[in-house]
PDB file of C-alpha atoms in Angstrom:
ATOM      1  CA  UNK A   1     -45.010  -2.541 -15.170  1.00 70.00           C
ATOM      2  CA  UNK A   2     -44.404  -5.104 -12.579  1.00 71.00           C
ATOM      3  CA  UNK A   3     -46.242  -3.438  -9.634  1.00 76.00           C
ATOM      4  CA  UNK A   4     -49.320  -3.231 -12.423  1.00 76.00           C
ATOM      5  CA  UNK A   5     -48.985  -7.025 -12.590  1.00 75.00           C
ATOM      6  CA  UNK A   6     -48.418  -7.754  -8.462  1.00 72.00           C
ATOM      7  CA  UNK A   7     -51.653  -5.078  -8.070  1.00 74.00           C
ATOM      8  CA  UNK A   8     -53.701  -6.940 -10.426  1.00 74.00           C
ATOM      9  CA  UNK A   9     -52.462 -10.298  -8.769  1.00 73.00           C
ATOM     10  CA  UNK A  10     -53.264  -9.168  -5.447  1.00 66.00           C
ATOM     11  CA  UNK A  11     -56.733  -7.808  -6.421  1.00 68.00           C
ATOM     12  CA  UNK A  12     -57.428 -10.813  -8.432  1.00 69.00           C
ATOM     13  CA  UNK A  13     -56.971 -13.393  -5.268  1.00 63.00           C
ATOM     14  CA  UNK A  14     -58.665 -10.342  -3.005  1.00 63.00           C
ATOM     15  CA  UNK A  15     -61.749 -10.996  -5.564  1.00 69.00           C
ATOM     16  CA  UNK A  16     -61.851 -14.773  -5.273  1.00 67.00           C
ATOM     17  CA  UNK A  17     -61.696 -15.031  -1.563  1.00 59.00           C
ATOM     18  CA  UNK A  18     -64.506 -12.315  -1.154  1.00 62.00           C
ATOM     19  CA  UNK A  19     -66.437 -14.500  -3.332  1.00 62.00           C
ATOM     20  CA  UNK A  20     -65.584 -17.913  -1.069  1.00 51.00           C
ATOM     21  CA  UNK A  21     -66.391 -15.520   2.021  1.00 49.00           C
ATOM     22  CA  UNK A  22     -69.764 -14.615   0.190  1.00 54.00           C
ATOM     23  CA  UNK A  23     -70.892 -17.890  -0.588  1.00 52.00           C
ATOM     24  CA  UNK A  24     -69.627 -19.529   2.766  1.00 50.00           C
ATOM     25  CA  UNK A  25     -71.902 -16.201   4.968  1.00 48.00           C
ATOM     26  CA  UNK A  26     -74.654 -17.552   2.377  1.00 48.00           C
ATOM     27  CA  UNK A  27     -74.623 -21.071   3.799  1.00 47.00           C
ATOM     28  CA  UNK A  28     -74.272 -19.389   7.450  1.00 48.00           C
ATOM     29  CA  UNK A  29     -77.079 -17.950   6.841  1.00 49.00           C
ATOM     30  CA  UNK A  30     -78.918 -20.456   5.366  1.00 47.00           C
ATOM     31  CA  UNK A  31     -78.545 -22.898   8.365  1.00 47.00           C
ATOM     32  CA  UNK A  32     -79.571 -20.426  11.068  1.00 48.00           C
ATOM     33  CA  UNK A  33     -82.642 -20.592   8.516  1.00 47.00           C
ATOM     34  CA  UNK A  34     -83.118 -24.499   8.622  1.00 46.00           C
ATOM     35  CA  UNK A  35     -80.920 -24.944   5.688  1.00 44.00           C
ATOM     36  CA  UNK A  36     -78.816 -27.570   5.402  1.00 41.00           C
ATOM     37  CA  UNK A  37     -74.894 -28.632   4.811  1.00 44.00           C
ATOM     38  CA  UNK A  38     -73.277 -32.226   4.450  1.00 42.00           C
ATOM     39  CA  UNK A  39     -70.450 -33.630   5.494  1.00 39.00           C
ATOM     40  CA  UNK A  40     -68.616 -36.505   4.762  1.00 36.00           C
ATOM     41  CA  UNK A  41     -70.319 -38.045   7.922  1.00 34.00           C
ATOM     42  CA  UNK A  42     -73.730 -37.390   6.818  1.00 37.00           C
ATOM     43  CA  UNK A  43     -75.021 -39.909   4.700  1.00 37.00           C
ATOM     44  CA  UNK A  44     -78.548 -38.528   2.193  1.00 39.00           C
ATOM     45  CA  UNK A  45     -81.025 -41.604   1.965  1.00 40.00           C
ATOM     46  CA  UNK A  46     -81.215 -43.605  -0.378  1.00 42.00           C
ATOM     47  CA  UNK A  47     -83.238 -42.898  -3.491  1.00 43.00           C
ATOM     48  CA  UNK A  48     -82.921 -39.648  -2.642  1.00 48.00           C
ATOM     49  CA  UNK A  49     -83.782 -36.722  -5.863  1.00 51.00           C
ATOM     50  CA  UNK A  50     -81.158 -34.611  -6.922  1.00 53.00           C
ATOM     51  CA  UNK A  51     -81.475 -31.624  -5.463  1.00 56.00           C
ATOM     52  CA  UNK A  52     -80.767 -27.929  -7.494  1.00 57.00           C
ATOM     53  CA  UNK A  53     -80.052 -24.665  -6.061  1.00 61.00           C
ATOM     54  CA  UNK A  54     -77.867 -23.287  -3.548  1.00 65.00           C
ATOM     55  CA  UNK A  55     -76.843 -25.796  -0.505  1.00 74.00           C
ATOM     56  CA  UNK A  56     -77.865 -29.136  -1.288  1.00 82.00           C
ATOM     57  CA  UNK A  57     -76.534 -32.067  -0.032  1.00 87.00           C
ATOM     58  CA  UNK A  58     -72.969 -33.454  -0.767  1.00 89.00           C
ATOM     59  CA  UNK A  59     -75.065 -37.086  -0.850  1.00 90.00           C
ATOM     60  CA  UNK A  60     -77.228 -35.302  -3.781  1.00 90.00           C
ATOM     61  CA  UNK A  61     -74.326 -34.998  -6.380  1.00 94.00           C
ATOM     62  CA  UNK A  62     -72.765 -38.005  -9.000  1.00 95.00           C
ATOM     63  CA  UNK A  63     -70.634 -40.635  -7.215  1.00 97.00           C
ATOM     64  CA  UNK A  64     -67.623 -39.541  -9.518  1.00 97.00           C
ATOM     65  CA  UNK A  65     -67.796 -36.261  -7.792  1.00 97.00           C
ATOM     66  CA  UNK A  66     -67.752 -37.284  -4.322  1.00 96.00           C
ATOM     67  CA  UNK A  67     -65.142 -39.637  -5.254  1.00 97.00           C
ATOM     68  CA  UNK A  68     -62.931 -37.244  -6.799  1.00 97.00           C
ATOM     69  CA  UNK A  69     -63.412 -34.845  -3.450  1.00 96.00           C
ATOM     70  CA  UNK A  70     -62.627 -37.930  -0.922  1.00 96.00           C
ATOM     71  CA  UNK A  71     -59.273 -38.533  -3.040  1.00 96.00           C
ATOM     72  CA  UNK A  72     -58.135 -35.102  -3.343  1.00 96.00           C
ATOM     73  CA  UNK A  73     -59.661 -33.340  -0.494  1.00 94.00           C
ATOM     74  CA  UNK A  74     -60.056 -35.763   2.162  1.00 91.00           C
ATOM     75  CA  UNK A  75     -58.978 -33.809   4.602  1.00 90.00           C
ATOM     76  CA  UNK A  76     -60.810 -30.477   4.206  1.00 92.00           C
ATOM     77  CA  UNK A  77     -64.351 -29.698   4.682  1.00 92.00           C
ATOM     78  CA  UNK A  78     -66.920 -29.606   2.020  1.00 93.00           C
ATOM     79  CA  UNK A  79     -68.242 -25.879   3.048  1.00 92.00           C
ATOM     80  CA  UNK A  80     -71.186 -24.991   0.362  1.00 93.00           C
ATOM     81  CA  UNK A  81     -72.109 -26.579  -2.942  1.00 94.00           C
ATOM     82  CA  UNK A  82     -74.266 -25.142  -5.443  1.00 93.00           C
ATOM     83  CA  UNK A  83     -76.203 -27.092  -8.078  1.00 91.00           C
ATOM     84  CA  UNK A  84     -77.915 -26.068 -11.007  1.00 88.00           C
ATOM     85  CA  UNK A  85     -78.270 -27.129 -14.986  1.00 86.00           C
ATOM     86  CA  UNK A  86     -74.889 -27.033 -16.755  1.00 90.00           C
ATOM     87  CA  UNK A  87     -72.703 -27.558 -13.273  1.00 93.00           C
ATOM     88  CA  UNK A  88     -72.275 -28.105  -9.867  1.00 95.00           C
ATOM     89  CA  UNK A  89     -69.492 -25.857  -8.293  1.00 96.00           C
ATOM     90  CA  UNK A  90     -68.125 -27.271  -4.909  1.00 96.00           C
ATOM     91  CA  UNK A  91     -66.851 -24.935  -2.544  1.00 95.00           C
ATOM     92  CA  UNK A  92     -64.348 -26.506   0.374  1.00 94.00           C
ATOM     93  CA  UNK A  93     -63.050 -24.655   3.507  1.00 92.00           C
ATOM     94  CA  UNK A  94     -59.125 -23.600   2.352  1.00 93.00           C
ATOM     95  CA  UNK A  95     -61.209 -21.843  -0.774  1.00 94.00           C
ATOM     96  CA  UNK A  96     -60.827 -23.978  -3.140  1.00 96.00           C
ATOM     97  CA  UNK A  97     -63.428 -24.413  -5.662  1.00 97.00           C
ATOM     98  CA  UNK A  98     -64.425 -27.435  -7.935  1.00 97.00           C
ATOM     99  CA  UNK A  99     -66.607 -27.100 -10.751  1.00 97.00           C
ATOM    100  CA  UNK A 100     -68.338 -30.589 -12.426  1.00 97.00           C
ATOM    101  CA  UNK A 101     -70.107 -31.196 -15.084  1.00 96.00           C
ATOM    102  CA  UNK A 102     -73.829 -32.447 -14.615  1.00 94.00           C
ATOM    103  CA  UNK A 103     -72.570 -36.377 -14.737  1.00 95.00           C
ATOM    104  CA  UNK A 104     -70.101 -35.666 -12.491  1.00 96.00           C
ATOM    105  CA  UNK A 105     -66.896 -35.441 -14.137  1.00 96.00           C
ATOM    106  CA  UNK A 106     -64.703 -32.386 -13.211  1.00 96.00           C
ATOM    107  CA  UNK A 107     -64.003 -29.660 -15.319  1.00 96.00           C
ATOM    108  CA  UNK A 108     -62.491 -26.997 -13.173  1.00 97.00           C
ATOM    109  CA  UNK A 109     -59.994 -27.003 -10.140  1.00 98.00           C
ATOM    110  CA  UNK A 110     -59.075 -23.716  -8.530  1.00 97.00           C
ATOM    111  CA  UNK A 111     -57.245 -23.136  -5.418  1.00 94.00           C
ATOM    112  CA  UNK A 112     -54.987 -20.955  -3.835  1.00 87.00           C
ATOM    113  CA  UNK A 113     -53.804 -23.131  -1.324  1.00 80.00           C
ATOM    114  CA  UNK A 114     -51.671 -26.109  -2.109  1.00 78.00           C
ATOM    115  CA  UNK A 115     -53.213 -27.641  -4.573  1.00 91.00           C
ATOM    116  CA  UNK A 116     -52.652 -31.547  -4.887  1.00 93.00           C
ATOM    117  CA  UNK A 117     -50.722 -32.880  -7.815  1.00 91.00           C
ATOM    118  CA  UNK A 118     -52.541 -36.121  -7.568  1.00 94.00           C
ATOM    119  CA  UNK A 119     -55.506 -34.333  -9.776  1.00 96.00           C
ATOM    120  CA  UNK A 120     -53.143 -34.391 -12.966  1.00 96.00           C
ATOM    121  CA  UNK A 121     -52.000 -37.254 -14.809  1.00 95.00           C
ATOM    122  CA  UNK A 122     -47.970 -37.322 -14.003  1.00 96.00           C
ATOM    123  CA  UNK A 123     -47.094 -37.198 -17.641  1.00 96.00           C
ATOM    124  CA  UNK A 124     -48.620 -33.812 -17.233  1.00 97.00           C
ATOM    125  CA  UNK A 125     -47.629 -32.762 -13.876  1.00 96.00           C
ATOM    126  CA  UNK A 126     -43.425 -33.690 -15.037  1.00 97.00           C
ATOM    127  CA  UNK A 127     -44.678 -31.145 -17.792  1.00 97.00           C
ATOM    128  CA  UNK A 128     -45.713 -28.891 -15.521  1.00 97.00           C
ATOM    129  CA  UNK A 129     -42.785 -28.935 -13.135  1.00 96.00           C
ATOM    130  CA  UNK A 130     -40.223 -28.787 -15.695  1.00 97.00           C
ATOM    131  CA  UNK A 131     -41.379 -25.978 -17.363  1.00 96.00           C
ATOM    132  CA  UNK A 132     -41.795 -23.563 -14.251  1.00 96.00           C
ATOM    133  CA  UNK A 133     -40.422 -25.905 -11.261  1.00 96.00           C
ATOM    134  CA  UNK A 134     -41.096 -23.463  -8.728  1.00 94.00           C
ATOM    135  CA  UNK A 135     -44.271 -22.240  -9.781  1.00 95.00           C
ATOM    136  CA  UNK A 136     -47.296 -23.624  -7.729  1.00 95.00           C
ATOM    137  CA  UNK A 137     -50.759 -24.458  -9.973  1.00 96.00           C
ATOM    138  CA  UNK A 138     -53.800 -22.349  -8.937  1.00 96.00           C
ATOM    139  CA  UNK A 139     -56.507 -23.674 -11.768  1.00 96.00           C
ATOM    140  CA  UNK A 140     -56.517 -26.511 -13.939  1.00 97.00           C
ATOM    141  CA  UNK A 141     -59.596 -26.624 -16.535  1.00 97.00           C
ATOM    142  CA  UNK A 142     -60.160 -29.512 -18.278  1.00 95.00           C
ATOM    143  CA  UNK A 143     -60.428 -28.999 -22.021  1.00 91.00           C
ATOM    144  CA  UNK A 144     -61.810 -32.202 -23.697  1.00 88.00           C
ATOM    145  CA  UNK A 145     -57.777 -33.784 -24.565  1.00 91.00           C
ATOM    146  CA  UNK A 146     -56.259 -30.480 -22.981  1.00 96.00           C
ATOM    147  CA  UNK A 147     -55.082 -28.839 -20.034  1.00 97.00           C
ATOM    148  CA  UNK A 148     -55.177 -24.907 -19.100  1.00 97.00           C
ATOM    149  CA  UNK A 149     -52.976 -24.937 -16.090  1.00 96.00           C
ATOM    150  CA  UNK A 150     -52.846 -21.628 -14.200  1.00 96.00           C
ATOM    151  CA  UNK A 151     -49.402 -20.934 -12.375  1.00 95.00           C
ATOM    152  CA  UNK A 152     -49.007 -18.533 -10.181  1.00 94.00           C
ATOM    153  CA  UNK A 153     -46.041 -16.641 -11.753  1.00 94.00           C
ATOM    154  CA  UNK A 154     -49.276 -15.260 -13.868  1.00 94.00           C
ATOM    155  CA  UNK A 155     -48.350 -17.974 -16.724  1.00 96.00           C
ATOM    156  CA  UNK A 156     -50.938 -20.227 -18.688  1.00 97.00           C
ATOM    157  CA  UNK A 157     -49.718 -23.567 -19.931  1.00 97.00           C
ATOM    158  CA  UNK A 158     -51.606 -26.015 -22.334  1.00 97.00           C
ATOM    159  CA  UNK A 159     -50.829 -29.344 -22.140  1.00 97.00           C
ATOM    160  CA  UNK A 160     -52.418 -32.436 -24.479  1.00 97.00           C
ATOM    161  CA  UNK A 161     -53.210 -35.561 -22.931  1.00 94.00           C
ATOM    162  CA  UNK A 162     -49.423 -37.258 -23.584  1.00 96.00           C
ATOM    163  CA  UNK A 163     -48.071 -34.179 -21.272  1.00 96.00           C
ATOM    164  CA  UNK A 164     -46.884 -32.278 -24.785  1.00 97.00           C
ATOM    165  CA  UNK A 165     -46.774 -28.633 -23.780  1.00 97.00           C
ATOM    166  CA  UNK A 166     -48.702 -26.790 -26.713  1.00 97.00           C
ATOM    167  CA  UNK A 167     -48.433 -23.256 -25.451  1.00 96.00           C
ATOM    168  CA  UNK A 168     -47.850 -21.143 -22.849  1.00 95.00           C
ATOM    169  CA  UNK A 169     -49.150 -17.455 -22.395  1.00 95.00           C
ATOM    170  CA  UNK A 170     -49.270 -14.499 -19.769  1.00 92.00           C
ATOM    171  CA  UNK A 171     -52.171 -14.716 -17.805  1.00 78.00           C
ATOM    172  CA  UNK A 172     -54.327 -11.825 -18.747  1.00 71.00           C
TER     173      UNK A 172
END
């Protein structure tokens, strides 16, 4: 039963990074095409529409969301975003992926490198760390007053707001 669960785990990160890979060769491909990727360096003009689609511009997305990248991520390369109605999913070079919400506000973190602590509230990161202290996060989702936090001993914990643990779960 546990080499099910370390095949599954191993298949499961094998599945995200193809995906990262796909969607980074997409934006490769794109540029040799005239498309276009931003940087922090690159500044869009101002009054600039929003733009929707695959690759648009890092300038093109809320404030909030730019501002939550630069705190977290300064130091790692914005690599592909992708816009459309309902979200904007961010895409940075170590393969981690954010997903916002239209205005901005984050929903989804997912990463499989270190992810900073400095996204959580530290009522709910102590929560976090003294339930499974050496268990690193891989996704947090945003639930309205919740928190699904992904570890990756393949456990689920769901913390309120105040950093009251409400559950845990396997990670199916």
């Amino acid at each position: 039963m546990a080499n099910i669960r370390k095949i599954i785990s191993v298949l499961f990160v094998v599945s995200i990074y193809t995906g990262v890979l796909f969607a980074q060769y997409h934006y490769y491909d794109n540029e040799l095409q005239g498309g276009y990727q931003d940087t922090y360096s690159q500044q869009g003009q101002q009054g600039e529409a929003a733009q929707y689609g695959y690759g648009v511009q890092l300038s093109s997305i809320p404030q909030n969301a730019q501002n939550f990248i630069k705190q977290h991520f300064s130091n790692i390369e914005v690599t592909f975003i992708e816009r459309d109605w309902d979200d904007i999913e961010v895409y940075l070079e170590n393969g981690t992926q954010i997903d916002f919400f239209p205005n901005g506000d984050w929903k989804e973190v997912k990463s499989y490198a270190n992810m900073p602590s400095t996204i959580l509230p530290p009522n709910i990161m102590n929560t976090v760390k003294k339930t499974y202290p050496n268990a690193a996060i891989i996704q947090i989702e945003k639930q309205f007053t919740i928190f699904e936090i992904k570890l990756n001993n393949m456990m689920e914990l769901y913390v309120d707001n105040n950093g009251q643990l409400l559950g845990q779960k396997w990670d199916d």
